[in-house]
Short mmCIF file of C-alpha atoms in Angstrom, two decimals:
data_model
loop_
_atom_site.label_atom_id
_atom_site.label_comp_id
_atom_site.label_asym_id
_atom_site.label_seq_id
_atom_site.Cartn_x
_atom_site.Cartn_y
_atom_site.Cartn_z
CA MET A 1 29.83 -25.73 -46.82
CA LEU A 2 31.18 -28.47 -49.07
CA THR A 3 30.13 -29.73 -52.47
CA ARG A 4 29.23 -33.41 -52.94
CA ARG A 5 32.56 -34.08 -54.62
CA MET A 6 34.46 -32.37 -51.79
CA MET A 7 32.64 -34.46 -49.16
CA VAL A 8 33.30 -37.72 -51.04
CA GLN A 9 36.99 -36.82 -51.47
CA ALA A 10 37.38 -35.90 -47.78
CA ILE A 11 35.88 -39.28 -46.72
CA ALA A 12 38.11 -41.17 -49.18
CA ASP A 13 41.16 -39.31 -47.84
CA ARG A 14 40.24 -40.19 -44.23
CA LEU A 15 39.69 -43.85 -45.07
CA ALA A 16 43.13 -44.00 -46.68
CA GLY A 17 44.82 -42.14 -43.82
CA SER A 18 45.96 -39.45 -46.22
CA ASP A 19 47.72 -36.37 -44.85
CA THR A 20 45.28 -34.32 -46.89
CA ALA A 21 42.46 -35.34 -44.54
CA GLN A 22 44.43 -34.14 -41.52
CA LYS A 23 45.43 -30.83 -43.11
CA SER A 24 42.00 -29.98 -44.48
CA GLY A 25 40.48 -29.24 -41.07
CA ARG A 26 37.14 -30.72 -42.11
CA LYS A 27 34.57 -31.01 -39.35
CA ALA A 28 31.17 -32.69 -39.22
CA LYS A 29 29.41 -29.32 -39.34
CA HIS A 30 30.80 -28.78 -42.84
CA PHE A 31 29.02 -31.88 -44.18
CA ALA A 32 25.45 -32.45 -45.34
CA GLU A 33 23.57 -35.71 -44.85
CA PRO A 34 24.11 -38.57 -45.47
CA TRP A 35 27.83 -37.73 -45.70
CA LYS A 36 27.77 -36.10 -42.26
CA THR A 37 26.72 -39.42 -40.66
CA ILE A 38 29.55 -41.23 -42.49
CA TRP A 39 32.12 -38.64 -41.40
CA GLN A 40 31.02 -38.86 -37.75
CA ALA A 41 31.21 -42.67 -37.91
CA LEU A 42 34.78 -42.49 -39.25
CA GLU A 43 35.75 -40.01 -36.53
CA ALA A 44 34.40 -42.33 -33.83
CA ALA A 45 36.10 -45.40 -35.32
CA GLU A 46 39.44 -43.62 -35.62
CA ALA A 47 39.24 -42.44 -32.01
CA ALA A 48 38.45 -46.00 -30.82
CA GLY A 49 41.07 -47.61 -33.02
CA ALA A 50 38.39 -49.60 -34.86
CA PRO A 51 38.47 -50.40 -38.62
CA MET A 52 37.07 -47.40 -40.48
CA GLN A 53 35.89 -49.54 -43.43
CA ASP A 54 33.53 -51.41 -41.08
CA ALA A 55 32.33 -48.06 -39.70
CA LEU A 56 31.58 -46.91 -43.25
CA VAL A 57 29.51 -49.99 -44.08
CA GLU A 58 27.64 -49.77 -40.78
CA ALA A 59 26.87 -46.04 -41.30
CA VAL A 60 25.17 -46.60 -44.67
CA LYS A 61 23.63 -50.05 -44.19
CA ASN A 62 20.06 -48.68 -44.10
CA ASP A 63 20.48 -46.10 -46.88
CA PRO A 64 18.81 -47.18 -50.17
CA GLU A 65 21.72 -45.57 -52.05
CA ARG A 66 24.40 -47.34 -50.02
CA ASP A 67 25.99 -49.28 -52.90
CA LYS A 68 26.20 -46.18 -55.05
CA MET A 69 27.65 -44.13 -52.18
CA ILE A 70 30.28 -46.73 -51.30
CA ALA A 71 31.27 -47.08 -54.96
CA GLU A 72 31.62 -43.31 -55.25
CA ILE A 73 33.91 -43.19 -52.21
CA MET A 74 36.02 -46.13 -53.38
CA TYR A 75 36.37 -44.60 -56.85
CA ALA A 76 37.84 -41.36 -55.47
CA GLN A 77 41.65 -41.25 -55.47
CA PRO A 78 43.00 -40.38 -51.99
CA GLY A 79 45.10 -37.25 -51.82
CA ARG A 80 43.94 -35.98 -55.19
CA PRO A 81 42.83 -32.32 -55.37
CA VAL A 82 39.14 -31.89 -56.05
CA GLY A 83 39.89 -29.56 -58.97
CA GLU A 84 42.75 -28.05 -60.95
CA TYR A 85 42.62 -24.25 -60.97
CA PRO A 86 45.22 -22.55 -63.18
CA SER A 87 46.12 -18.99 -62.22
CA LEU A 88 46.13 -16.05 -64.62
CA GLY A 89 49.91 -16.38 -64.62
CA ASP A 90 49.52 -19.93 -65.97
CA ILE A 91 47.19 -19.01 -68.82
CA GLY A 92 47.82 -15.30 -69.44
CA ASP A 93 50.60 -15.65 -72.01
CA ASN A 94 48.38 -17.85 -74.18
CA LEU A 95 45.41 -15.47 -74.22
CA PRO A 96 45.03 -13.54 -77.47
CA PRO A 97 45.13 -9.73 -77.22
CA VAL A 98 41.98 -7.70 -77.88
CA GLN A 99 41.56 -7.20 -81.62
CA TRP A 100 39.68 -4.34 -83.21
CA LEU A 101 37.73 -4.06 -86.41
CA TRP A 102 37.62 -0.30 -85.78
CA ASN A 103 40.17 0.69 -83.16
CA GLY A 104 38.52 1.97 -80.00
CA TRP A 105 35.01 1.48 -81.39
CA ILE A 106 34.23 -2.06 -82.61
CA PRO A 107 36.14 -5.02 -81.11
CA VAL A 108 36.51 -8.41 -82.78
CA GLY A 109 35.03 -11.43 -81.02
CA MET A 110 32.68 -9.39 -78.85
CA ILE A 111 29.32 -7.65 -79.02
CA THR A 112 29.05 -3.97 -79.95
CA LEU A 113 25.68 -2.31 -79.35
CA MET A 114 24.60 0.63 -81.53
CA GLY A 115 21.67 2.63 -80.20
CA ALA A 116 19.57 5.58 -81.38
CA VAL A 117 15.97 6.69 -81.59
CA PRO A 118 14.06 5.76 -84.78
CA GLY A 119 14.90 7.90 -87.79
CA VAL A 120 18.41 8.90 -86.76
CA GLY A 121 20.07 6.68 -89.38
CA LYS A 122 21.29 3.54 -87.62
CA THR A 123 20.90 1.39 -90.72
CA TYR A 124 22.62 4.00 -92.90
CA LEU A 125 25.50 4.13 -90.44
CA SER A 126 25.82 0.34 -90.19
CA LEU A 127 25.86 0.04 -93.99
CA ASP A 128 28.51 2.75 -94.18
CA LEU A 129 30.63 0.64 -91.83
CA ALA A 130 29.91 -2.46 -93.95
CA ARG A 131 31.03 -0.61 -97.09
CA ARG A 132 34.34 0.32 -95.44
CA VAL A 133 34.99 -3.29 -94.40
CA ILE A 134 34.07 -4.68 -97.84
CA HIS A 135 36.25 -2.19 -99.73
CA GLY A 136 39.07 -1.94 -97.18
CA ASP A 137 38.52 1.79 -96.68
CA GLU A 138 39.54 3.73 -93.60
CA PHE A 139 37.03 4.33 -90.84
CA PRO A 140 35.70 7.86 -90.30
CA ASP A 141 38.50 8.84 -87.89
CA GLY A 142 41.20 7.62 -90.26
CA ALA A 143 41.79 4.29 -88.50
CA ALA A 144 42.55 1.33 -90.73
CA CYS A 145 40.17 -1.64 -90.94
CA CYS A 146 41.84 -4.72 -89.40
CA LYS A 147 39.83 -7.08 -91.66
CA PRO A 148 39.90 -5.24 -95.00
CA ARG A 149 37.92 -6.59 -97.97
CA SER A 150 36.11 -9.12 -95.80
CA ASN A 151 32.60 -10.39 -96.34
CA VAL A 152 29.82 -8.79 -94.29
CA ILE A 153 26.64 -10.53 -93.10
CA PHE A 154 23.60 -8.31 -92.60
CA VAL A 155 20.85 -9.97 -90.56
CA ASP A 156 17.83 -8.17 -91.99
CA ALA A 157 15.36 -9.03 -89.25
CA GLU A 158 13.18 -6.09 -90.30
CA ASN A 159 12.96 -7.79 -93.71
CA VAL A 160 13.38 -4.89 -96.14
CA PRO A 161 16.08 -6.23 -98.51
CA GLN A 162 15.07 -3.87 -101.32
CA ILE A 163 16.03 -0.84 -99.21
CA ILE A 164 19.44 -2.30 -98.40
CA ASN A 165 19.95 -3.17 -102.07
CA GLU A 166 19.12 0.40 -103.20
CA ARG A 167 21.55 1.91 -100.73
CA ALA A 168 24.30 -0.56 -101.60
CA LYS A 169 23.86 0.17 -105.31
CA GLY A 170 23.85 3.92 -104.67
CA TRP A 171 27.20 3.66 -102.91
CA ASN A 172 28.70 1.38 -105.59
CA MET A 173 29.23 -1.24 -102.91
CA ASN A 174 30.52 -4.64 -103.95
CA ARG A 175 27.26 -6.51 -103.33
CA GLN A 176 28.99 -9.84 -103.96
CA LYS A 177 30.56 -9.48 -100.52
CA LEU A 178 27.39 -8.38 -98.71
CA TYR A 179 25.21 -11.31 -97.58
CA LEU A 180 21.69 -10.84 -96.27
CA MET A 181 20.00 -13.19 -93.84
CA ASN A 182 16.23 -12.89 -94.16
CA PRO A 183 13.40 -14.83 -92.49
CA ASP A 184 11.53 -17.65 -94.13
CA LEU A 185 8.36 -16.76 -96.02
CA ASP A 186 5.58 -15.65 -93.64
CA ASP A 187 7.94 -15.92 -90.69
CA ILE A 188 10.21 -13.72 -88.58
CA ILE A 189 13.84 -14.23 -87.63
CA ASP A 190 13.80 -15.61 -84.12
CA PHE A 191 17.11 -16.56 -82.55
CA SER A 192 15.31 -18.37 -79.76
CA GLN A 193 14.58 -20.98 -82.46
CA ALA A 194 17.24 -23.55 -83.32
CA LYS A 195 16.76 -23.23 -87.11
CA TYR A 196 17.73 -19.57 -87.20
CA LYS A 197 20.66 -20.09 -84.86
CA GLU A 198 21.90 -22.88 -87.10
CA ARG A 199 21.45 -20.82 -90.25
CA LEU A 200 23.48 -17.88 -88.93
CA THR A 201 26.15 -20.21 -87.53
CA GLN A 202 26.49 -21.93 -90.91
CA MET A 203 26.72 -18.58 -92.73
CA VAL A 204 29.42 -17.28 -90.38
CA ALA A 205 31.40 -20.54 -90.56
CA GLN A 206 31.32 -20.63 -94.36
CA LEU A 207 31.60 -16.94 -95.27
CA GLU A 208 34.15 -15.95 -92.57
CA PRO A 209 32.82 -12.37 -92.33
CA GLY A 210 34.78 -9.51 -90.83
CA LEU A 211 31.53 -7.99 -89.63
CA VAL A 212 28.06 -9.25 -88.72
CA ILE A 213 25.27 -6.65 -88.38
CA ILE A 214 22.03 -7.47 -86.57
CA ASP A 215 19.18 -5.09 -87.52
CA SER A 216 17.67 -4.99 -84.98
CA LEU A 217 17.62 -6.56 -81.49
CA SER A 218 13.89 -5.98 -81.04
CA SER A 219 13.21 -7.96 -84.25
CA ILE A 220 15.21 -11.13 -83.58
CA SER A 221 13.08 -12.62 -80.82
CA SER A 222 9.39 -13.35 -80.46
CA LYS A 223 9.75 -13.05 -76.69
CA GLY A 224 10.64 -9.36 -76.51
CA GLU A 225 13.60 -7.59 -74.95
CA ASN A 226 12.53 -7.09 -71.34
CA ASN A 227 12.89 -10.60 -69.93
CA ILE A 228 16.47 -11.09 -68.79
CA GLU A 229 16.43 -14.88 -69.33
CA ASP A 230 15.31 -14.55 -72.96
CA VAL A 231 17.72 -11.69 -73.66
CA ARG A 232 20.63 -13.54 -72.04
CA GLN A 233 20.04 -16.64 -74.16
CA ILE A 234 20.09 -14.74 -77.46
CA LEU A 235 22.99 -12.43 -76.59
CA SER A 236 25.02 -15.36 -75.26
CA PHE A 237 24.53 -17.13 -78.58
CA LEU A 238 25.63 -14.05 -80.57
CA ASN A 239 28.56 -13.43 -78.25
CA MET A 240 29.68 -17.06 -78.60
CA LEU A 241 29.39 -16.83 -82.37
CA ALA A 242 31.54 -13.67 -82.49
CA ARG A 243 34.16 -15.21 -80.20
CA GLU A 244 34.37 -18.63 -81.85
CA TYR A 245 34.63 -17.26 -85.39
CA GLU A 246 36.62 -14.11 -84.52
CA THR A 247 34.24 -11.67 -86.13
CA ALA A 248 32.89 -8.27 -85.08
CA MET A 249 29.23 -8.33 -84.03
CA VAL A 250 27.25 -5.05 -84.19
CA ILE A 251 23.70 -5.19 -82.85
CA ILE A 252 21.40 -2.27 -83.65
CA HIS A 253 19.06 -1.33 -80.82
CA HIS A 254 16.42 1.31 -80.14
CA LEU A 255 16.34 3.86 -77.34
CA ARG A 256 13.49 4.66 -75.02
CA LYS A 257 11.10 7.31 -76.31
CA HIS A 258 11.49 10.84 -74.99
CA SER A 259 9.78 14.07 -75.90
CA GLY A 260 11.59 16.31 -78.36
CA SER A 261 12.49 18.81 -75.64
CA GLN A 262 13.96 16.07 -73.44
CA MET A 263 16.14 14.76 -76.24
CA GLN A 264 17.62 18.23 -76.65
CA LEU A 265 18.48 18.49 -72.96
CA LEU A 266 19.85 15.03 -72.20
CA ASP A 267 23.09 13.38 -73.26
CA LEU A 268 22.79 9.73 -74.23
CA SER A 269 23.44 7.21 -71.47
CA LEU A 270 22.97 3.48 -70.93
CA ASP A 271 19.69 4.27 -69.17
CA ASP A 272 18.26 5.39 -72.53
CA PHE A 273 18.50 1.88 -74.00
CA ARG A 274 15.25 -0.02 -74.20
CA GLY A 275 14.60 -3.36 -72.51
CA SER A 276 16.57 -5.29 -69.94
CA SER A 277 19.72 -3.67 -68.52
CA HIS A 278 21.45 -6.96 -69.37
CA ILE A 279 21.51 -5.87 -73.02
CA ALA A 280 24.01 -3.08 -72.45
CA ALA A 281 25.83 -5.13 -69.80
CA MET A 282 26.62 -7.88 -72.34
CA ALA A 283 28.13 -5.44 -74.85
CA ARG A 284 31.81 -4.60 -74.51
CA SER A 285 31.33 -1.43 -76.56
CA VAL A 286 28.20 0.72 -76.86
CA ILE A 287 27.85 3.32 -79.62
CA GLY A 288 25.26 6.08 -79.32
CA VAL A 289 23.96 8.08 -82.28
CA SER A 290 21.98 11.28 -81.76
CA ILE A 291 20.63 14.26 -83.69
CA ILE A 292 22.25 17.55 -82.68
CA GLN A 293 20.16 20.63 -83.41
CA THR A 294 22.58 23.36 -84.50
CA GLY A 295 19.97 26.06 -85.15
CA PRO A 296 17.00 27.65 -83.39
CA THR A 297 14.45 25.54 -85.27
CA VAL A 298 14.11 21.75 -85.30
CA ASP A 299 15.75 20.17 -88.34
CA ARG A 300 15.36 16.42 -88.90
CA ASN A 301 18.39 16.56 -91.21
CA ALA A 302 20.55 18.16 -88.53
CA PRO A 303 24.05 16.74 -88.02
CA ARG A 304 24.45 13.44 -86.20
CA LYS A 305 26.77 12.82 -83.29
CA VAL A 306 28.41 9.40 -82.96
CA GLU A 307 30.05 8.57 -79.64
CA ILE A 308 31.11 5.71 -77.40
CA ILE A 309 28.95 5.75 -74.27
CA LYS A 310 30.38 2.55 -72.78
CA THR A 311 33.60 0.64 -73.26
CA ASN A 312 35.33 -2.00 -71.12
CA LEU A 313 38.37 -2.12 -73.34
CA GLY A 314 40.27 1.16 -73.07
CA PRO A 315 39.98 4.94 -73.18
CA TYR A 316 36.96 6.54 -74.83
CA PRO A 317 37.69 7.78 -78.35
CA LYS A 318 36.70 11.29 -79.37
CA ALA A 319 33.15 11.64 -80.66
CA LEU A 320 32.56 12.13 -84.39
CA GLY A 321 29.85 13.71 -86.50
CA PHE A 322 28.25 13.23 -89.90
CA ILE A 323 25.57 14.77 -92.05
CA PHE A 324 23.35 13.32 -94.76
CA ALA A 325 24.08 14.77 -98.18
CA GLN A 326 22.93 14.09 -101.72
CA GLY A 327 25.29 11.91 -103.69
CA SER A 328 26.19 12.26 -107.35
CA ASN A 329 23.56 9.69 -108.33
CA GLY A 330 20.81 11.37 -106.33
CA GLY A 331 21.05 8.99 -103.36
CA VAL A 332 21.98 9.78 -99.79
CA VAL A 333 25.61 9.67 -98.61
CA LEU A 334 27.22 10.22 -95.24
CA LEU A 335 29.72 13.07 -94.97
CA TRP A 336 31.88 12.67 -91.88
CA ASP A 337 33.48 15.29 -89.68
CA GLY A 338 36.37 14.62 -87.34
CA LYS A 339 34.59 16.41 -84.53
CA PRO A 340 31.00 16.24 -83.26
CA PRO A 341 28.49 19.01 -84.04
CA GLU A 342 28.01 21.72 -81.43
CA PRO A 343 24.43 22.03 -80.15
CA TYR A 344 22.64 25.33 -80.63
CA LYS A 345 22.43 27.58 -77.59
CA GLU A 346 20.09 30.52 -77.24
CA PRO A 347 22.24 33.67 -77.52
CA THR A 348 22.62 35.75 -74.35
CA GLN A 349 22.41 39.54 -74.32
CA ARG A 350 26.19 39.53 -74.07
CA ASP A 351 26.40 37.41 -77.24
CA GLU A 352 24.02 39.80 -79.00
CA CYS A 353 26.03 42.81 -77.86
CA ARG A 354 29.26 41.26 -79.13
CA GLU A 355 27.63 40.57 -82.50
CA TRP A 356 26.24 44.12 -82.62
CA LEU A 357 29.62 45.68 -81.77
CA GLU A 358 31.38 43.76 -84.53
CA ASP A 359 28.71 44.72 -87.05
CA PHE A 360 28.74 48.37 -85.91
CA LEU A 361 32.52 48.80 -86.25
CA LYS A 362 32.91 46.70 -89.38
CA GLU A 363 29.76 47.51 -91.37
CA THR A 364 28.10 50.65 -89.99
CA MET A 365 31.37 52.53 -89.52
CA GLU A 366 32.94 50.77 -92.52
CA GLY A 367 36.06 50.11 -90.47
CA LYS A 368 36.61 53.81 -89.69
CA PRO A 369 37.80 54.89 -86.21
CA VAL A 370 35.09 55.88 -83.72
CA LYS A 371 35.34 57.23 -80.17
CA PRO A 372 34.30 54.82 -77.38
CA LYS A 373 31.70 57.29 -76.08
CA GLU A 374 29.99 57.33 -79.47
CA VAL A 375 30.00 53.53 -79.49
CA VAL A 376 28.40 53.46 -76.03
CA LYS A 377 25.78 56.00 -77.11
CA ALA A 378 24.84 53.96 -80.18
CA ALA A 379 24.78 50.76 -78.07
CA THR A 380 22.49 52.34 -75.47
CA GLU A 381 20.02 53.16 -78.22
CA GLU A 382 20.03 49.45 -79.10
CA GLY A 383 19.37 48.47 -75.47
CA PHE A 384 22.92 47.48 -74.47
CA SER A 385 24.50 48.86 -71.31
CA ARG A 386 27.93 50.48 -71.10
CA ALA A 387 29.21 47.46 -69.12
CA LEU A 388 28.05 45.04 -71.83
CA VAL A 389 29.80 47.13 -74.50
CA PHE A 390 33.13 46.90 -72.69
CA GLN A 391 32.68 43.20 -72.02
CA ALA A 392 32.08 42.68 -75.75
CA ARG A 393 35.08 44.93 -76.49
CA LYS A 394 37.22 42.69 -74.31
CA GLU A 395 36.11 39.53 -76.12
CA LEU A 396 36.81 41.15 -79.51
CA ARG A 397 40.10 42.80 -78.53
CA ALA A 398 42.03 40.72 -81.03
CA HIS A 399 40.18 42.64 -83.79
CA ILE A 400 39.56 46.09 -82.20
CA LYS A 401 42.58 48.36 -81.90
CA ASN A 402 43.12 51.60 -79.99
CA THR A 403 44.27 54.27 -82.42
CA GLU A 404 45.94 56.56 -79.85
CA GLY A 405 46.32 54.49 -76.74
CA ARG A 406 43.45 53.74 -74.39
CA LYS A 407 44.06 56.72 -72.01
CA SER A 408 44.18 59.34 -74.75
CA ASN A 409 41.17 61.66 -75.21
CA GLN A 410 41.71 61.28 -78.92
CA ASN A 411 41.65 57.49 -78.79
CA CYS A 412 39.24 55.69 -81.10
CA TRP A 413 38.26 52.08 -81.66
CA GLN A 414 38.86 50.66 -85.11
CA TRP A 415 38.00 47.25 -86.51
CA SER A 416 40.73 45.07 -88.00
CA ASP A 417 39.90 41.93 -90.00
CA GLU A 418 43.36 40.61 -89.23
CA GLU A 419 44.13 39.62 -85.67
CA ILE A 420 46.07 42.31 -83.83
CA SER A 421 49.46 41.21 -82.54
CA ILE A 422 49.99 41.53 -78.79
CA THR A 423 53.30 43.32 -79.49
CA SER A 424 51.87 45.75 -82.05
CA GLY A 425 50.96 48.44 -79.52
CA TYR A 426 47.33 48.37 -80.64
CA TYR A 427 46.29 45.28 -78.66
CA ASP A 428 44.34 46.16 -75.49
CA SER A 429 45.14 43.63 -72.75
CA ASN A 430 43.72 45.78 -69.94
CA ASP A 431 40.51 44.47 -68.45
CA ASP A 432 39.36 47.80 -66.97
CA ASP A 433 36.63 49.90 -68.54
CA GLU A 434 37.78 52.87 -70.60
CA SER A 435 36.61 56.35 -69.80
#
């Protein structure tokens, strides 16, 4: 199979007697009409020793496009490669390295997708990131901002500027460096329309932001988020904008709806993102935000987990966590933790026995020594077996010492608030049950 340009070049090479024509190994079966007829005519003329130019003219004499075809062949330069294709070795040294706004999380010049179910706090989180860029503060994991004190553009497609203003004021954010893009009166932001593309392009070109936030993907197109052609057009525009103006582009997106019980059982994945799969495919980095229930009852203010669920750019950073807290002015602030919250797990009978044993030795016995048999008797009355007691004893051995040595009839267990040293003689490293 040959392209039109390749067929024209091969014919021009053959007419000129170029070595390229001989080396190419082109055969008539590789050509499409009308170029196949021309090629066969040249082959026949060459074999008969006849002028190939006459064979060319004769082959196309009845074609309505003959003048155009002959001109195209004559214009081609014999022996010239159809295309120039530089290797990675030719261009690699001139390619810029990947830059990060937030190292490992938000790259510069590429799309970052941030997804969560409604009510988790995506807008709060994005504004917290904006505040750090505007003021040059560290990111939650201590990483420095690579574009400190830059402007930030917030595309408020949901059109609630008063909410953003209240939050920015509550955080003492420099609002002179935060620029909102809102829709025209009685309109919606629609990046399938040229006027909104032009407006954002002009803002980015003039303001040179370190960060552009799109809130949210479902609100920036009148055509929805399921059609791959529509999604590709908008994301390609945003990706081009980020690349051309070397800015970070964070797009907020919603997840598919699940029942409350499902959300507790499932970790976030790319399959949870709403709309076309092309959305997550276009993003180089995908951030997931989820509520982690840390207690037996559902708490909408439970800690949030923030994690990278897709990256094409390096190792996955460790997940982080934050909680909503009341600020000094009565507003809401984000308090970050360097590690994600641990989800609540229903305690097992072994967990309950361990908790009971600690309470029994520490509180009921007030830290006084007690014989193992008496402990087992008290545990049995609480519904715990002898085996569970000794399993719990093993897990708490750093705080339960043997007063006389584990084989002594006079031995007792005694609680110690301080961890017992392995070399103290009181630490029980034996896994067998005591008699």
